[in-house]
Coordinates of C-alpha atoms in Angstrom, one line a residue:
M654 CA -23.6 26.6 -34.4
K655 CA -24.7 24.9 -31.1
S656 CA -22.5 22.3 -29.6
R657 CA -23.3 18.8 -29.3
M658 CA -24.6 19.3 -25.8
M659 CA -27.2 21.9 -26.6
K660 CA -28.5 19.6 -29.6
Q661 CA -28.6 16.7 -27.4
L662 CA -30.5 18.9 -24.5
R663 CA -32.6 20.1 -26.5
S664 CA -33.8 17.5 -28.1
Y665 CA -34.4 15.5 -25.1
F666 CA -36.5 18.5 -23.9
D667 CA -38.9 18.4 -26.5
S668 CA -39.1 14.5 -26.8
V669 CA -40.3 14.4 -23.1
G670 CA -42.3 17.6 -23.3
I671 CA -40.4 19.8 -20.8
S672 CA -39.1 22.9 -23.0
A673 CA -39.9 26.0 -22.3
N674 CA -41.5 26.8 -25.6
N675 CA -43.1 23.1 -26.3
F676 CA -44.1 22.2 -22.9
R677 CA -46.4 19.1 -23.2
C678 CA -45.9 17.7 -19.9
C679 CA -48.2 14.4 -19.1
N680 CA -47.9 15.7 -15.0
Y681 CA -48.8 19.8 -16.1
E682 CA -52.7 19.2 -15.0
E683 CA -51.4 17.1 -11.8
C684 CA -48.6 19.4 -11.0
K685 CA -50.5 22.7 -11.3
A686 CA -53.7 21.3 -9.2
G687 CA -56.1 24.6 -10.6
N688 CA -53.0 27.3 -9.2
P689 CA -53.5 30.8 -11.4
N690 CA -49.9 31.4 -10.5
F691 CA -48.6 27.9 -12.3
V692 CA -46.0 28.5 -14.6
E693 CA -44.6 25.8 -16.7
A694 CA -41.3 24.4 -17.2
T695 CA -38.0 26.7 -16.9
E696 CA -34.6 25.2 -18.9
P697 CA -31.2 25.0 -17.1
Y698 CA -28.8 28.0 -16.9
I699 CA -25.5 27.1 -18.9
G700 CA -22.6 29.3 -19.6
I701 CA -20.6 29.5 -22.8
E702 CA -17.8 28.6 -20.8
Y703 CA -19.3 25.5 -19.3
E704 CA -20.3 24.1 -22.6
K705 CA -17.4 24.9 -24.5
N706 CA -15.5 22.7 -21.2
T707 CA -13.2 25.2 -20.6
L708 CA -12.5 24.4 -16.7
P709 CA -14.4 21.5 -15.5
R710 CA -17.5 22.0 -15.9
V711 CA -19.6 22.6 -12.2
L712 CA -23.4 21.6 -12.5
F713 CA -25.8 22.9 -9.6
L714 CA -28.8 21.0 -9.2
S715 CA -31.2 22.9 -7.0
L716 CA -34.8 22.6 -6.2
D717 CA -37.4 24.4 -8.0
P718 CA -37.0 28.0 -9.8
G719 CA -39.0 29.5 -7.5
S720 CA -40.5 32.8 -9.1
A721 CA -41.0 32.2 -13.2
D722 CA -42.0 34.7 -15.7
S723 CA -45.1 33.7 -17.4
D724 CA -43.4 34.5 -21.0
P725 CA -41.7 31.1 -21.7
N726 CA -39.0 33.0 -24.0
N727 CA -38.0 34.6 -21.0
R728 CA -37.7 30.7 -19.2
T729 CA -35.1 29.1 -22.1
T730 CA -31.4 28.6 -21.9
K731 CA -30.5 30.9 -24.4
A732 CA -32.5 33.8 -22.3
S733 CA -30.8 32.9 -19.1
R734 CA -27.7 33.3 -20.8
K735 CA -27.9 36.9 -22.0
W736 CA -29.6 37.8 -18.6
M737 CA -26.2 36.1 -17.0
A738 CA -24.3 37.8 -19.5
N739 CA -24.4 41.3 -17.9
F740 CA -25.2 40.2 -14.5
N741 CA -22.7 41.0 -11.5
P742 CA -23.2 38.7 -8.2
L743 CA -22.0 41.4 -6.2
S744 CA -25.4 43.3 -7.1
L745 CA -26.8 40.4 -4.5
R746 CA -26.5 40.4 -0.4
K747 CA -24.6 37.1 0.7
G748 CA -27.0 34.6 2.0
Q749 CA -29.0 34.6 -1.5
H750 CA -29.5 31.4 -3.0
W751 CA -27.7 32.8 -6.5
Y752 CA -24.9 34.8 -4.6
E753 CA -24.3 31.2 -3.0
T754 CA -24.2 29.1 -5.6
H755 CA -21.9 31.7 -7.4
E756 CA -19.5 32.1 -4.4
L757 CA -19.0 28.1 -4.0
A758 CA -18.4 28.1 -8.0
W759 CA -15.6 30.3 -7.4
K760 CA -14.4 28.7 -4.5
I761 CA -14.0 25.5 -6.8
L762 CA -13.2 26.8 -9.9
R763 CA -10.3 29.0 -9.2
K764 CA -8.5 26.4 -7.6
F765 CA -7.7 25.7 -11.6
L766 CA -7.5 29.4 -12.7
P767 CA -6.1 31.4 -9.5
D768 CA -6.9 34.5 -11.6
L769 CA -10.8 34.0 -12.0
Q770 CA -12.6 36.9 -10.7
F771 CA -16.0 36.4 -8.3
R772 CA -18.1 38.6 -10.5
K773 CA -16.8 36.7 -13.8
V774 CA -17.8 32.8 -13.0
G775 CA -20.9 32.8 -14.3
P776 CA -19.7 31.7 -17.6
Y777 CA -18.0 28.7 -16.1
F778 CA -21.0 26.7 -14.2
A779 CA -24.5 25.5 -15.1
H780 CA -27.5 25.2 -13.1
T781 CA -31.0 23.8 -13.2
N782 CA -33.8 22.7 -11.0
C783 CA -35.0 19.2 -9.9
A784 CA -38.6 20.4 -10.0
K785 CA -38.4 22.5 -13.6
C786 CA -42.4 23.8 -13.7
C787 CA -43.1 26.8 -10.7
E788 CA -45.7 27.7 -8.4
N789 CA -44.6 31.0 -8.1
N790 CA -45.4 30.9 -4.3
P791 CA -45.6 33.9 -1.7
N792 CA -41.5 34.5 -0.9
N793 CA -40.5 32.2 -3.0
S794 CA -41.5 29.3 -1.0
M795 CA -40.4 25.7 -2.1
A796 CA -42.9 23.9 -4.1
S797 CA -45.2 21.0 -3.8
N798 CA -44.0 17.6 -3.2
R799 CA -45.5 16.6 -6.1
L800 CA -43.5 18.4 -8.3
F801 CA -40.6 17.0 -7.4
E802 CA -41.9 13.8 -7.6
N803 CA -43.3 13.8 -11.0
C804 CA -39.7 15.5 -12.1
R805 CA -37.5 13.3 -10.7
Q806 CA -37.7 10.8 -13.8
F807 CA -36.2 13.4 -16.3
I808 CA -33.1 14.9 -14.3
P809 CA -31.0 12.1 -14.4
R810 CA -30.4 12.2 -18.7
E811 CA -30.6 15.8 -18.8
I812 CA -27.5 15.5 -15.8
E813 CA -26.2 13.0 -18.3
I814 CA -26.4 15.1 -21.2
L815 CA -25.3 18.2 -19.3
S816 CA -22.1 15.8 -18.6
P817 CA -20.6 17.6 -15.2
D818 CA -17.4 17.1 -13.6
I819 CA -18.8 18.2 -10.5
L820 CA -22.3 18.1 -9.2
V821 CA -23.3 19.5 -6.8
T822 CA -26.8 19.2 -5.4
Q823 CA -28.4 21.9 -3.2
G824 CA -31.5 20.8 -0.9
N825 CA -32.5 17.3 0.0
S826 CA -34.8 16.9 -3.3
A827 CA -31.9 17.7 -5.4
K828 CA -30.2 15.0 -3.2
W829 CA -32.8 12.6 -3.4
V830 CA -32.4 12.1 -7.7
V831 CA -28.8 11.1 -7.2
E832 CA -29.5 8.5 -4.3
Y833 CA -33.1 7.0 -6.1
E834 CA -32.9 7.9 -9.4
I835 CA -29.2 8.2 -10.7
Y836 CA -29.1 4.7 -8.5
E837 CA -31.8 2.7 -7.1
N838 CA -31.8 3.6 -3.3
E839 CA -29.3 5.7 -0.9
Q840 CA -28.1 2.0 0.3
D841 CA -26.6 1.2 -3.4
C842 CA -25.4 4.8 -4.1
Y843 CA -23.4 5.2 -0.6
N844 CA -22.2 1.5 -1.0
S845 CA -21.2 1.9 -5.0
A846 CA -19.4 5.3 -4.5
E847 CA -16.1 6.3 -3.4
Q848 CA -15.9 8.9 -0.7
L849 CA -12.7 11.5 -1.0
E850 CA -11.3 12.9 1.9
T851 CA -11.9 16.4 3.2
G852 CA -10.4 16.1 6.8
V853 CA -13.3 17.0 8.3
D854 CA -16.0 13.5 8.8
C855 CA -19.3 15.8 8.2
C856 CA -17.9 17.5 4.8
K857 CA -18.5 14.3 2.4
V858 CA -17.5 14.1 -1.1
Y859 CA -18.3 11.1 -3.6
I860 CA -17.2 9.6 -7.1
I861 CA -20.5 8.7 -8.4
I862 CA -21.1 7.6 -11.9
I863 CA -23.5 9.2 -14.4
G864 CA -24.0 7.5 -17.6
D865 CA -20.5 6.4 -17.9
K866 CA -18.8 9.2 -16.2
K867 CA -17.0 9.4 -13.2
V868 CA -18.3 12.5 -11.5
V869 CA -17.5 14.6 -8.2
W870 CA -20.4 14.6 -5.9
I871 CA -20.9 17.5 -3.5
H872 CA -24.0 17.6 -1.4
T873 CA -25.2 21.4 0.3
Y874 CA -27.8 22.3 2.6
H875 CA -30.0 24.6 0.5
P876 CA -28.4 28.4 1.3
R877 CA -32.3 28.8 3.2
H878 CA -31.3 26.7 5.1
G879 CA -30.0 27.5 8.6
R880 CA -27.4 24.1 8.8
Y881 CA -26.0 25.7 5.2
W882 CA -24.1 28.4 7.1
N883 CA -22.2 25.5 9.0
Q884 CA -21.2 23.9 6.1
K885 CA -19.8 26.7 4.4
R886 CA -18.0 27.5 7.8
D887 CA -16.5 23.7 7.7
C888 CA -16.7 22.3 4.8
F889 CA -15.8 24.8 1.7
E890 CA -12.1 24.7 2.2
G891 CA -12.1 21.2 2.3
W892 CA -14.3 20.4 -0.8
T893 CA -11.8 22.7 -2.7
D894 CA -9.0 20.5 -1.9
A895 CA -10.4 17.4 -2.4
V896 CA -12.4 18.4 -6.0
Y897 CA -9.0 20.2 -6.9
E898 CA -6.7 17.1 -6.2
Y899 CA -8.6 14.3 -7.8
L900 CA -9.6 16.2 -10.9
T901 CA -5.6 17.3 -11.2
Y902 CA -4.6 13.4 -10.5
H903 CA -7.1 11.5 -12.9
G904 CA -8.6 14.5 -14.9
R905 CA -12.0 14.7 -16.4
G906 CA -13.9 13.7 -19.3
N907 CA -14.2 15.8 -22.5
D908 CA -16.8 15.8 -24.9

């Protein structure tokens, strides 16, 4: 039986035309721009334990899919969950986006479940993109700005439905969704947000409001960005401590 979250997400994606199997986005022709390698929307990955709200919900908002299968049945949430059921992140090299995503999720969540193994963290987090379609560029290079600009309007409601306790944005285009779509502008965002103490000035953690829920927000560089490694060295420990202390004291939202 589908959860309320999954029903709401399916209804929303269908209503705005960005589901994998019912794609009819009004921006399609502009975004495709004649690219024969263009592939329509990829749906988010949502771990089964994330959906159940077993641990604090960690949602990653990243850039574009990078590469995508032309078969829409392979771009659904159901398909990604099936693929992830047998996936071991230890099969990846350190530095790859998906490895680094798993590692940060694990570092955050093992504070709440100390016995959680790195290779088994996948079911406990969710991941979505702020550009839904894919240009399938060489070397998975980032999509054109028009994809991000056209998709930004869809993301706040998606995040609200996914109801994270912790939102991790990966890359500037993901950060701009928070600053300019969830809030009206950058100044309003940071003036409104409470900042948590991490012990390192450059390692910011904020409390933002999404819908009617307080959400812990961490912004990272994308793992392909060289400055990500400074963040990983300097910030991961402070981030995880700040998240744990805040959620332990204040609690988290429930379905």
